[in-house]
Coordinates of C-alpha atoms in Angstrom, one line a residue:
X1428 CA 52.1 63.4 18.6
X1429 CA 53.6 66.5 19.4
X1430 CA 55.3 67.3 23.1
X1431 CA 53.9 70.4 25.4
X1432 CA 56.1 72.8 26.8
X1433 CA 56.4 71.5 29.6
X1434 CA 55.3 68.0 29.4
X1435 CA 56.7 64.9 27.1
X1436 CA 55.1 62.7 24.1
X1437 CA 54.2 59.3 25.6
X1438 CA 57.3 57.9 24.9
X1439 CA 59.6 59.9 26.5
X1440 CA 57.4 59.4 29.5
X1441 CA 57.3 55.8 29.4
X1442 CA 61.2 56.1 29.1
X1443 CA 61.4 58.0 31.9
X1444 CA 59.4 55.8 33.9
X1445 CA 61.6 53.0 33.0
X1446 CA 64.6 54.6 34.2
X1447 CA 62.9 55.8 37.1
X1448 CA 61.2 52.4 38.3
X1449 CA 62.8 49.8 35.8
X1450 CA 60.6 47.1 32.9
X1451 CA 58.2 46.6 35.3
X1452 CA 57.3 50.0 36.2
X1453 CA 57.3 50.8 32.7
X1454 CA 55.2 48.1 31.6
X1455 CA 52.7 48.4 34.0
X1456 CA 51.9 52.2 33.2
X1457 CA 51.9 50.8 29.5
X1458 CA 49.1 48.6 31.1
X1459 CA 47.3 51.2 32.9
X1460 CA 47.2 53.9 29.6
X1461 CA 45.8 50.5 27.6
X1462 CA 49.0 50.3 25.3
X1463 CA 49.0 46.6 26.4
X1464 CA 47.7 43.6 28.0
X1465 CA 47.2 42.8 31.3
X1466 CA 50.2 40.0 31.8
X1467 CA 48.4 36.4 31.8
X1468 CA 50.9 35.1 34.0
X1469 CA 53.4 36.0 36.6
X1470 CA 56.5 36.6 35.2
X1471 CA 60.2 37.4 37.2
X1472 CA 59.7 40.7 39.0
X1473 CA 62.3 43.0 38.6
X1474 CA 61.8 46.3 40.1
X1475 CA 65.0 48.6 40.4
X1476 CA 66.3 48.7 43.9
X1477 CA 66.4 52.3 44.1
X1478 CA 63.0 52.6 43.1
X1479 CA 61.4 53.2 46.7
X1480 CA 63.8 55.0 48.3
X1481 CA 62.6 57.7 50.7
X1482 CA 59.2 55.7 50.6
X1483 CA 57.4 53.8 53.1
X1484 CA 54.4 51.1 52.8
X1485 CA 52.6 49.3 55.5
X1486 CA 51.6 46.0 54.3
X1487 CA 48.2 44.2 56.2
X1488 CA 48.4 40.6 56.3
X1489 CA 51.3 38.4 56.0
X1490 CA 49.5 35.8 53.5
X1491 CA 51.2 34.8 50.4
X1492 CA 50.0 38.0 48.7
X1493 CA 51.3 40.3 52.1
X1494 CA 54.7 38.1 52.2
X1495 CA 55.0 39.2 48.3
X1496 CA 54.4 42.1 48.5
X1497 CA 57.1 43.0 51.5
X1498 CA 59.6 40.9 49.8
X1499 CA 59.9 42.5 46.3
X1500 CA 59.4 46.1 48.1
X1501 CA 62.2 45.7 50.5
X1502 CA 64.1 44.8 47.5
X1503 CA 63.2 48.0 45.5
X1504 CA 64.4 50.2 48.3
X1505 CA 60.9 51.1 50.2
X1506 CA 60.5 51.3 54.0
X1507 CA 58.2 48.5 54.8
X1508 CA 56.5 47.4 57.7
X1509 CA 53.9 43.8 57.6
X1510 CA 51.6 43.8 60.2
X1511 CA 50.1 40.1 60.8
X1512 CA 47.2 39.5 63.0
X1513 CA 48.0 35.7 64.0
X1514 CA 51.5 34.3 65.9
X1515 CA 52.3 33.2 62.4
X1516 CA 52.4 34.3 58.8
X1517 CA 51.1 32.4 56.5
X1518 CA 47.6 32.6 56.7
X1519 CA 45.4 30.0 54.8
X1520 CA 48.9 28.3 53.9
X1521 CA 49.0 26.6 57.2
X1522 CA 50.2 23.3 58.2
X1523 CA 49.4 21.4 61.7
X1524 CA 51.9 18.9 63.0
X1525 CA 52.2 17.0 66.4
X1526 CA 51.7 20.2 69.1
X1527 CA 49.8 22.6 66.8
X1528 CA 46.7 24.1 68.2
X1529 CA 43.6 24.8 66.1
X1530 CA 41.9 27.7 67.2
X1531 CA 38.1 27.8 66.0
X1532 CA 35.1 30.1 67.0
X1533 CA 32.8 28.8 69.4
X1534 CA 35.1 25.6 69.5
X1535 CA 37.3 24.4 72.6
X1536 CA 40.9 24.6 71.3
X1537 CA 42.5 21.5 69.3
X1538 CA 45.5 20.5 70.3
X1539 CA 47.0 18.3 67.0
X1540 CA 48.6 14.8 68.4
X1541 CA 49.9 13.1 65.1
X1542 CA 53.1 10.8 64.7
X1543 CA 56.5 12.2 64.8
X1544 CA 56.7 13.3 60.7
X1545 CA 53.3 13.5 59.8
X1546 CA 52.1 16.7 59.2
X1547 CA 48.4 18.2 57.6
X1548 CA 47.9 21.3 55.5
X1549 CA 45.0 23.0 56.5
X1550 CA 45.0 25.7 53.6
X1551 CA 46.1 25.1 50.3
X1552 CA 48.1 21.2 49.3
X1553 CA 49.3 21.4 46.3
X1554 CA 50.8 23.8 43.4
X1555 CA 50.0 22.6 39.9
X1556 CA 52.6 23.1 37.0
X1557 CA 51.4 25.9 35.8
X1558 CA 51.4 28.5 38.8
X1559 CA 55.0 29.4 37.3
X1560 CA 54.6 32.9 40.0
X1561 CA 54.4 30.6 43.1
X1562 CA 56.9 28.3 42.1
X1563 CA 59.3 31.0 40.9
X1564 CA 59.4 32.4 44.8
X1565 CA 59.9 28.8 45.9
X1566 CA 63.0 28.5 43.7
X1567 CA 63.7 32.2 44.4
X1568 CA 63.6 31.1 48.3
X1569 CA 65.3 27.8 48.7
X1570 CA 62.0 25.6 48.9
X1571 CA 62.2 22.2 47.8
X1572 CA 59.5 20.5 46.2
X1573 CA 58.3 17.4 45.7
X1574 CA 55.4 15.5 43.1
X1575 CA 52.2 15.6 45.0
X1576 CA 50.2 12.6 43.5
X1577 CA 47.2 14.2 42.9
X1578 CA 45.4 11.2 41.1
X1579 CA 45.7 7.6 41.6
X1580 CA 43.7 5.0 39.7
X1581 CA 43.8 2.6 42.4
X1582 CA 41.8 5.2 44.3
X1583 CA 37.9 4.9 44.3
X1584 CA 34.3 7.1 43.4
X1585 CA 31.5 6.1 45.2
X1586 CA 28.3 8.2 46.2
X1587 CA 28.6 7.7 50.2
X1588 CA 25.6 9.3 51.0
X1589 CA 23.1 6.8 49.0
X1590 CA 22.1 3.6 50.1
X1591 CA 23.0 2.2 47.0
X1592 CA 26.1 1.2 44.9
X1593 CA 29.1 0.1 46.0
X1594 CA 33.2 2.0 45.4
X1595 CA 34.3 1.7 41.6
X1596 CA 38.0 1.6 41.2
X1597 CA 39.1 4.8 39.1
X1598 CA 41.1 3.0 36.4
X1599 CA 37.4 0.9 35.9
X1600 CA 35.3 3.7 36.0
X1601 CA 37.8 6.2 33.5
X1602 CA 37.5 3.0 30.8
X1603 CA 34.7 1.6 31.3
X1604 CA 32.6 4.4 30.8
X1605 CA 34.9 5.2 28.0
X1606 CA 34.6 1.6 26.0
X1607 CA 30.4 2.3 26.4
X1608 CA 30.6 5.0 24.9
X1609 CA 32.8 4.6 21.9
X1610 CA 30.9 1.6 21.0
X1611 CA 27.2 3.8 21.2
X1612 CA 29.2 6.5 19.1
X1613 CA 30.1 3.7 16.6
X1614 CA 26.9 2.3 16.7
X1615 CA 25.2 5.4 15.6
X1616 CA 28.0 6.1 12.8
X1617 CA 27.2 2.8 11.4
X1618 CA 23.4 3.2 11.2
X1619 CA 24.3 7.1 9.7
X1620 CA 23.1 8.8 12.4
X1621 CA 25.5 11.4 11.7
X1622 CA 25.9 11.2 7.9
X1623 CA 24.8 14.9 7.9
X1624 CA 28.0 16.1 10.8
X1625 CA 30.3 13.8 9.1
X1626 CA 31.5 12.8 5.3
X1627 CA 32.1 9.0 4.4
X1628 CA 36.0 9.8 4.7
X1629 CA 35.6 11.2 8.8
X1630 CA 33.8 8.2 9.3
X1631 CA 36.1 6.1 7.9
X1632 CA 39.0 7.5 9.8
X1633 CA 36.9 7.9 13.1
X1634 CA 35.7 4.0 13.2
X1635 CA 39.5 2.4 13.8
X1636 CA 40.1 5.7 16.8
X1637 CA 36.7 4.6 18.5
X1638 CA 37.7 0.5 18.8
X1639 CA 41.2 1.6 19.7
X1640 CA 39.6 4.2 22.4
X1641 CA 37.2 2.1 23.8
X1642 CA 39.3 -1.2 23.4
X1643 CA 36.2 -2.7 21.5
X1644 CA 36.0 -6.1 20.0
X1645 CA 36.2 -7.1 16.0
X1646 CA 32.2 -6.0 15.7
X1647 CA 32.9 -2.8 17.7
X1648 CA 30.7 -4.0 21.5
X1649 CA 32.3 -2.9 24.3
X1650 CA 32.8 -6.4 26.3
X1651 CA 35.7 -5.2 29.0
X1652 CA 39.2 -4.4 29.0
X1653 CA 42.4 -4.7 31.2
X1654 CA 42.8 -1.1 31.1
X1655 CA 39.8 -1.3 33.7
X1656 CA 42.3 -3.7 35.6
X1657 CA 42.6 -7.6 36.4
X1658 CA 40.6 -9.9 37.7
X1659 CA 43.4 -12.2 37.5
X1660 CA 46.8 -10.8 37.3
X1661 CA 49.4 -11.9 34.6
X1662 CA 52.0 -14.2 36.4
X1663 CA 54.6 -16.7 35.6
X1664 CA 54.2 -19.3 32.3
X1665 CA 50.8 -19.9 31.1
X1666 CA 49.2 -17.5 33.9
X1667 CA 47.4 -14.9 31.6
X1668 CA 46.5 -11.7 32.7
X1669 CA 42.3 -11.4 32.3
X1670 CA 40.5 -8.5 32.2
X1671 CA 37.4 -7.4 34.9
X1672 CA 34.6 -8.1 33.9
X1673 CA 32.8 -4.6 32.8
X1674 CA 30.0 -2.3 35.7
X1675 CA 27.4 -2.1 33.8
X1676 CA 26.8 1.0 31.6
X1677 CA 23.4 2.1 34.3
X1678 CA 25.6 1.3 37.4
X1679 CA 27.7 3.9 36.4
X1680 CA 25.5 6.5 35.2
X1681 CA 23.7 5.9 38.8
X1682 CA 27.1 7.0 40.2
X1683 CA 26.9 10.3 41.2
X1684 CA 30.4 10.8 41.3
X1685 CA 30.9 9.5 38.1
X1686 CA 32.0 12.9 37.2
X1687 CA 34.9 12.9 39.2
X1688 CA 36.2 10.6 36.5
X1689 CA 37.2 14.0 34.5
X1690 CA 39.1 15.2 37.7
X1691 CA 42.3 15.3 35.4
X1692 CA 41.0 16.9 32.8
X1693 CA 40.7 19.8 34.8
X1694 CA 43.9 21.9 33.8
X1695 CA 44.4 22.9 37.6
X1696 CA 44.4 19.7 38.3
X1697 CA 46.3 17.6 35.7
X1698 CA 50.0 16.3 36.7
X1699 CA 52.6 17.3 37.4
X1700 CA 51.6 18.7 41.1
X1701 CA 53.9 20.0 43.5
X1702 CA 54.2 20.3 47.4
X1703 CA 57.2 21.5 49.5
X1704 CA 59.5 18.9 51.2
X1705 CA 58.0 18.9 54.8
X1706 CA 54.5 20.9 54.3
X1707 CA 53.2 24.2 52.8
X1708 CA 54.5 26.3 55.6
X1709 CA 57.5 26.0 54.3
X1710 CA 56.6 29.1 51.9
X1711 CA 56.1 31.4 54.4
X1712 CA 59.4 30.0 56.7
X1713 CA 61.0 31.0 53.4
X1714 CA 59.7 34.2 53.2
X1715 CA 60.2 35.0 56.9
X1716 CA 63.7 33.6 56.3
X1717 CA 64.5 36.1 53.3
X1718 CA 62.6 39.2 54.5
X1719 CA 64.6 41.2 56.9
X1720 CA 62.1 44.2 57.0
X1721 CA 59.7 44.0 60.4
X1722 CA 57.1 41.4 60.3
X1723 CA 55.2 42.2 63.3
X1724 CA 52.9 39.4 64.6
X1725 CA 50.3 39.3 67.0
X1726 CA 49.2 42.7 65.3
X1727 CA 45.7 42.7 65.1
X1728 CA 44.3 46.2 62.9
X1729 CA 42.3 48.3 64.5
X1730 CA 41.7 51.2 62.1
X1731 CA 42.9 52.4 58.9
X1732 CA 43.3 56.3 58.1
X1733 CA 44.4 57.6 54.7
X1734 CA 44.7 61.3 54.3
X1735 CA 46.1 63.5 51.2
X1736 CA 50.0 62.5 52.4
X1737 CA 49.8 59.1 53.9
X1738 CA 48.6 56.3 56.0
X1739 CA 47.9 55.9 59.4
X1740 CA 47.2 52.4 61.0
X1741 CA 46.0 51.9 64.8
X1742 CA 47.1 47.8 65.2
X1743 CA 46.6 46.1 68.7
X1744 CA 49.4 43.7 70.1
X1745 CA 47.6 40.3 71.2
X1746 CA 50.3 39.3 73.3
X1747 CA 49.8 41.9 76.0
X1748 CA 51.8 44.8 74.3
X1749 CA 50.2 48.4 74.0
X1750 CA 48.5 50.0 71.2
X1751 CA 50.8 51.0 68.5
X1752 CA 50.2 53.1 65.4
X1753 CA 52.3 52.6 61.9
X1754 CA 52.7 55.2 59.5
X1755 CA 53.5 54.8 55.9
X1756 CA 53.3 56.6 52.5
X1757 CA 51.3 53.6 51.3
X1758 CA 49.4 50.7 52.1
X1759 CA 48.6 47.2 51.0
X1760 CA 45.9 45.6 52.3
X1761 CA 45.5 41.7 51.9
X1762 CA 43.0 41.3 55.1
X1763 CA 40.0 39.1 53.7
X1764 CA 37.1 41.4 52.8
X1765 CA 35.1 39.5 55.5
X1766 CA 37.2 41.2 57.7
X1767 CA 38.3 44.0 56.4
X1768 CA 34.1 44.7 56.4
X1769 CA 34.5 44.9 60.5
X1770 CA 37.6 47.2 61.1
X1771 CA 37.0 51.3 61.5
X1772 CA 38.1 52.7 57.9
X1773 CA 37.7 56.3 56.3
X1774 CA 37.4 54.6 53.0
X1775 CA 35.0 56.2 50.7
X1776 CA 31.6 54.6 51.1
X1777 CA 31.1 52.7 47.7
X1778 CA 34.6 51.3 48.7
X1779 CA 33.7 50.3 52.0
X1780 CA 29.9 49.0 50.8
X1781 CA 31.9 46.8 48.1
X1782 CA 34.2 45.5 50.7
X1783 CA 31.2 44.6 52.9
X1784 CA 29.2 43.1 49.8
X1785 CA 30.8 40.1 49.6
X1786 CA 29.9 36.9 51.1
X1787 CA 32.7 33.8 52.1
X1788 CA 32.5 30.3 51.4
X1789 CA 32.6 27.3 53.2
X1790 CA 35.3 24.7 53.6
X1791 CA 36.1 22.2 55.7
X1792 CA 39.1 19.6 56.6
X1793 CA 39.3 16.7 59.1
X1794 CA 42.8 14.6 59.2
X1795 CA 43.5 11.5 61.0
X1796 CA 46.9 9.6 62.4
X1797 CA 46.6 6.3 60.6
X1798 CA 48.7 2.9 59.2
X1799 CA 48.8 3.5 55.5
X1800 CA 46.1 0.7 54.9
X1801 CA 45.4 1.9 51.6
X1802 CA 48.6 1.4 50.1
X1803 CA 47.7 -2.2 50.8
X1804 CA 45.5 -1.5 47.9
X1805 CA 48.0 0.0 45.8
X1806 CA 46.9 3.8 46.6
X1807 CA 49.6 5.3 46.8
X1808 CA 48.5 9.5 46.9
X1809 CA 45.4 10.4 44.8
X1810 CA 41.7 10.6 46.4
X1811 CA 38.5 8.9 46.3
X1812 CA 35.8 10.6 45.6
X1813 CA 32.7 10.1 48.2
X1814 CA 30.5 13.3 47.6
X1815 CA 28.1 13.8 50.8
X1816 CA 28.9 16.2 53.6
X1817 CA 32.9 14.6 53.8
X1818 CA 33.4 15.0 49.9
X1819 CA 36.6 13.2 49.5
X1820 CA 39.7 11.4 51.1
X1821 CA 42.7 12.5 50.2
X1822 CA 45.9 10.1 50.5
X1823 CA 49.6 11.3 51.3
X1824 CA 52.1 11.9 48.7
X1825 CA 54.9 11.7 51.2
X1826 CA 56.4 9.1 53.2
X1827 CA 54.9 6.1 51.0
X1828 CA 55.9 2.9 52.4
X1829 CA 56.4 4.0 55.8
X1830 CA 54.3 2.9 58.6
X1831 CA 52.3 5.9 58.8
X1832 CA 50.7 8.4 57.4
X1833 CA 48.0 11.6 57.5
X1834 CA 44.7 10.8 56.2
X1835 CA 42.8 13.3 55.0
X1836 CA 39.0 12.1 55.5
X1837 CA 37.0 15.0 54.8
X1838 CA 37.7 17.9 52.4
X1839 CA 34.2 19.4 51.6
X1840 CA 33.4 23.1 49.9
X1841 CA 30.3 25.1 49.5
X1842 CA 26.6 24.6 50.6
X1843 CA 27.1 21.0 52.3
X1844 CA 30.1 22.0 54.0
X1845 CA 27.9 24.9 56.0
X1846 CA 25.6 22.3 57.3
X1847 CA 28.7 20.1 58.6
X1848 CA 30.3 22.7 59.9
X1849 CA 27.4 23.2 62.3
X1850 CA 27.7 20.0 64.0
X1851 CA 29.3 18.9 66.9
X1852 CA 33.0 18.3 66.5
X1853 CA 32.8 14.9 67.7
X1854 CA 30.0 14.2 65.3
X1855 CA 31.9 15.3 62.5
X1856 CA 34.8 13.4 63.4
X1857 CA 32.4 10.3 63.5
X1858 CA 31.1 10.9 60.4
X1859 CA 34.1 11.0 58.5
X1860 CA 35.5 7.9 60.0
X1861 CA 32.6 6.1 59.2
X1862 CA 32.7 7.1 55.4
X1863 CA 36.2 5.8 55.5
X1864 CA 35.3 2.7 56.8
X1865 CA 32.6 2.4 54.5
X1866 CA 35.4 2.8 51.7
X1867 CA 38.1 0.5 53.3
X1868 CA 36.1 -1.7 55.5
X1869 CA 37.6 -3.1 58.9
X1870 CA 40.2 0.5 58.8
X1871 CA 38.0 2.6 60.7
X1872 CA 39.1 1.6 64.1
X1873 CA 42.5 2.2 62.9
X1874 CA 42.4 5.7 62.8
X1875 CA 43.8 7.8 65.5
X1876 CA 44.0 11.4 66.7
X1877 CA 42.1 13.1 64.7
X1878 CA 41.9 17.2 63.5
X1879 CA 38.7 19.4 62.5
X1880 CA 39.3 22.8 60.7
X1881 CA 36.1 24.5 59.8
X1882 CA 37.4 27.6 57.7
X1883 CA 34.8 29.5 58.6
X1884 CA 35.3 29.3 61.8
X1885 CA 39.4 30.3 62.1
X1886 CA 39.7 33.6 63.3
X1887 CA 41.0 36.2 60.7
X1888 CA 39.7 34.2 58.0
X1889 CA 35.8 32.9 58.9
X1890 CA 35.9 31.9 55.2
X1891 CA 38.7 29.9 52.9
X1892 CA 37.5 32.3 49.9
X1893 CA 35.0 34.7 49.1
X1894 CA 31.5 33.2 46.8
X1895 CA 32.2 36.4 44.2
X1896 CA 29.3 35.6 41.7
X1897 CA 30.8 33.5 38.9
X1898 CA 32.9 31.8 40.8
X1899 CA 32.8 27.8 41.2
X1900 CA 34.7 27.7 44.1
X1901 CA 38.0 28.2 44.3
X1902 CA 38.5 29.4 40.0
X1903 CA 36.1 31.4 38.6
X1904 CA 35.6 34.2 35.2
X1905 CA 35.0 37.3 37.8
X1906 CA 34.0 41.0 36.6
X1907 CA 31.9 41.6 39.7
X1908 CA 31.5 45.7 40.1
X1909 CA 33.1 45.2 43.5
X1910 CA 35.6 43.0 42.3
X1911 CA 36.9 45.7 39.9
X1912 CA 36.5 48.4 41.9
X1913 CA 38.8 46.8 44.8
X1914 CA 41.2 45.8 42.3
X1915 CA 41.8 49.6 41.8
X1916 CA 43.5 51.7 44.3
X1917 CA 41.7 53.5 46.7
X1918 CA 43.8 56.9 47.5
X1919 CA 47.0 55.7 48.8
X1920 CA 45.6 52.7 49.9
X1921 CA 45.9 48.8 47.4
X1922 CA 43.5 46.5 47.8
X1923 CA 44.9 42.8 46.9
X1924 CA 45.5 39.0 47.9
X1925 CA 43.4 35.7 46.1
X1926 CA 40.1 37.1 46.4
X1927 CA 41.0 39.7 44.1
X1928 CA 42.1 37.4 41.7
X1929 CA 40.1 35.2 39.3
X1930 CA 42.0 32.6 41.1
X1931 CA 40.6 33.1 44.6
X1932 CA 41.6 29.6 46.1
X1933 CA 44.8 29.1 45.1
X1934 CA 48.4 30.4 46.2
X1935 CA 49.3 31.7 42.8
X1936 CA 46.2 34.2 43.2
X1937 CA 47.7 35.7 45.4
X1938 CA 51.4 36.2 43.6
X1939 CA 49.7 37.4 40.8
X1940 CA 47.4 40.0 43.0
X1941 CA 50.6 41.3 44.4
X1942 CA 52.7 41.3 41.7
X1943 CA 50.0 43.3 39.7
X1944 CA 49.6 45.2 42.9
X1945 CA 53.5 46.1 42.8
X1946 CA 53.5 47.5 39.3
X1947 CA 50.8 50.0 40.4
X1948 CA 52.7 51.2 42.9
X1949 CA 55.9 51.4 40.7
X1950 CA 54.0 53.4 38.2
X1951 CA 52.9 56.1 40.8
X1952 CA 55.8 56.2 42.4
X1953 CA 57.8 56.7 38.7
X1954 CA 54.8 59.2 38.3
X1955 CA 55.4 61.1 41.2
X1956 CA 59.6 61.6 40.4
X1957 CA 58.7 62.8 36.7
X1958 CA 56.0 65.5 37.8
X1959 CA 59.0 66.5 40.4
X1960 CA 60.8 67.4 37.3
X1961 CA 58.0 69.1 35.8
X1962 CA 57.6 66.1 33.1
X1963 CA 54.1 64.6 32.3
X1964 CA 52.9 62.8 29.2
X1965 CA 51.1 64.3 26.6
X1966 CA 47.2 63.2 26.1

């Protein structure tokens, strides 16, 4: 490849872009000309801390993606100011305790009345394994974690809303359902059902797995198994553990939450899980703690102007203060497209008709104050699965074996959860007490001091995440033409947070979002030093 006068070969560009803004910058322009991969995962940031100097960027929202975002770029030399709509940063990583108030649209206010200690996260309650990017900040930041138990076989799937049935314990359901069928798959091998998928030496090999999968007996029938659990525990001398007596194969299949049995096979789910020591919020005390740039709260946006040499922001104070404007070379917006949709922009119109395009789902949370009955039935952390309007109830990791604990007895996503949000409080309360007490009979009355959060009623959010087509909640495969045009930036405007990963649920969404968000800016800025010197890379 041969260098222009007055430009540079590739590499010498990319080289200059590295000295200029560091790896990352450098890597991230090798993502935008195609030369690599976009990264799968979010690996240690490192931009130079000279890299923004004489640069400004006013940062929208002081989410996980917004409190990113400020961090690294105060580190890298920019100007930044983060203006947050709510007293608090945060956003959906939120966590209620004794004196909290729940704000909701249309609702009176809630003011939250739990034990001394007891605490509920409102937003996201766990961090699995592999979200390395969110951990990394934790460790970065001084968070300690702890093991959220996210599965417990003790815990229960039943289908609440049918008149039917009755709670299956986990541990029976997993092997039950497991010992049926290995012995149907061993059946059909023996009768040469699949002679044709499998030669006499796969069979051979695959008969001894299935008995020792399904616990089967000498002629391969599935009669029970103490992996399902005891129906008399093992004790002292001749006291001999003996195994439950098997659900039958069509009581389970007439489960409908038998599919909840897989819940650990899904890899966001699968141990180990992590929370911080004390409750989510922690994160953003950690950022607030470590960011010495302004966070300005109570800051609601007004209107957004980008012109040719920077970006204006009109922000009203909620506490009583006047209206301010903030200035910036750059901006990154992390508002939730919901919103975003109602403030006054100059964005181009595709821009602004792909912002307003997409739609928000629906999620919904109710916590109680409650005596840890359910470790009484050794369920210690974990959920049962209940389906119906309530979905789930969710037990506390923390504080086992004290005397009391937060109770999650609703956690309930999509279409039902718009129908439940649209009843009465009270009535919601009601009904997720009573599905409890349906589960662990005679507890009901023991519940105190309950919580509702309808996410799509919490100002600044209406919505925990947008429905981009694809998406099954909170994880989805997205390549939605608005998604990919608001993942691209928009003059001197950067469009990120969750929603604009294929993550749209979970914290490390919206490290990722940033982080990729970052490198974009590092690029241009890197860009703009090498044109100054009359360098730019050859075609």
């Amino acid at each position: 490849m041969m260098e222009r006068a007055v430009g540079l070969s590739r590499r010498g560009f990319l080289h200059r872009i590295g000295a200029a803004g560091g790896y990352a910058a450098a890597y991230s322009a090798m993502v935008s000309l195609g030369l690599m991969a976009t990264p799968a995962k979010a690996g240690p940031l490192q931009l130079p801390t000279n890299l923004g100097a004489g640069k400004s960027v006013v940062v929208l929202g002081g989410g996980i993606a917004g409190l990113t975002a400020a961090y690294e770029l105060e580190r890298a030399g920019f100007a930044v100011t983060l203006l947050e709509a709510r007293d608090r940063l945060g956003g959906r990583n939120w966590t209620l305790r004794n004196g909290s108030k729940v704000e909701m649209v249309g609702e009176a206010t809630q003011t939250v009345a739990f034990s001394d200690g007891l605490y509920m996260n409102a937003g996201p309650a766990r961090i699995p394994s592999h979200h390395e990017g969110l951990l990394g900040y934790c460790d970065k930041l001084g968070v300690p974690l702890e093991v959220e138990i996210n599965s417990s076989r003790s815990a229960y799937f039943w289908s609440a809303g049918s008149n039917g049935g009755k709670p299956i314990q986990m541990r029976q359901g997993v092997n039950d359902t497991r010992g049926y069928i290995s012995e149907l798959l061993a059946k059909a091998l023996n009768k040469g059902a699949l002679d044709q998928d499998l030669t006499a030496e796969d069979k051979q090999k695959l008969l001894p797995f299935l008995r020792a999968y399904g616990d089967l007996d000498q002629g391969m029938t599935f009669k029970g198994t103490e992996r399902s659990g005891f129906a008399q525990l093992p004790g002292a001398a001749s006291q001999f553990g003996k195994g439950r007596d098997p659900v039958p194969l069509k009581e389970l299949l007439a489960n409908e939450q038998l599919p909840s049995t897989l819940f650990e096979d899904v890899v966001y789910m699968q141990a180990t899980m992590f929370q911080p020591v004390g409750g989510m919020d922690r994160i953003a005390a950690g950022f607030q703690r470590a960011i010495k740039s302004q966070l300005i709260l109570n800051a609601e946006v007004l209107q957004i102007r980008q012109t040719a040499g920077g970006v204006a922001v009109a922000w009203r104070d909620r506490s009583g203060g006047p209206n301010q404007v903030a200035q910036a070379d750059y901006a990154i917006v992390t508002i939730p497209l919901n919103i975003l949709a109602k403030i006054d922009t100059n964005f181009d119109k595709p821009v602004k008709a792909a912002i307003a395009a997409v739609p928000y789902d629906y999620s919904n949370k109710i916590g109680f104050d409650a005596p840890r009955f359910w470790e009484k039935q050794q369920i210690f952390g974990g959920i049962s699965f209940v389906g119906g309007d309530t979905g789930l109830v969710w037990y506390p990791s923390n504080g086992l074996h004290t005397q009391r604990g937060m109770l999650l007895a609703c956690y309930g996503s999509g279409p039902n959860a718009k129908g439940f949000a649209a009843r009465p409080l009270e009535e919601q309360i009601a009904i997720a007490r009573g599905v409890v007490g349906r589960l662990h009979p005679g507890h009901e009355a023991e519940m105190s001091n309950p919580v509702v959060v309808n996410w799509s009623k919490i100002p600044f959010n209406l919505g925990p995440w947008p429905a981009w087509p694809g998406a099954a909640g909170q994880e989805g495969h997205l390549d939605d033409p608005a998604y990919r045009l608001l993942n691209e930036p928009h003059g001197r405007v950067y469009f990120s947070g969750a929603h604009l990963s294929q993550m749209p649920g979970w914290q490390e969404g919206a490290v990722l979002s940033a982080q990729r968000t970052l490198g974009q800016i590092a690029t241009r800025v890197s860009q703009s030093v090498a044109e100054r010197r009359g360098e730019r890379p050859a075609a």
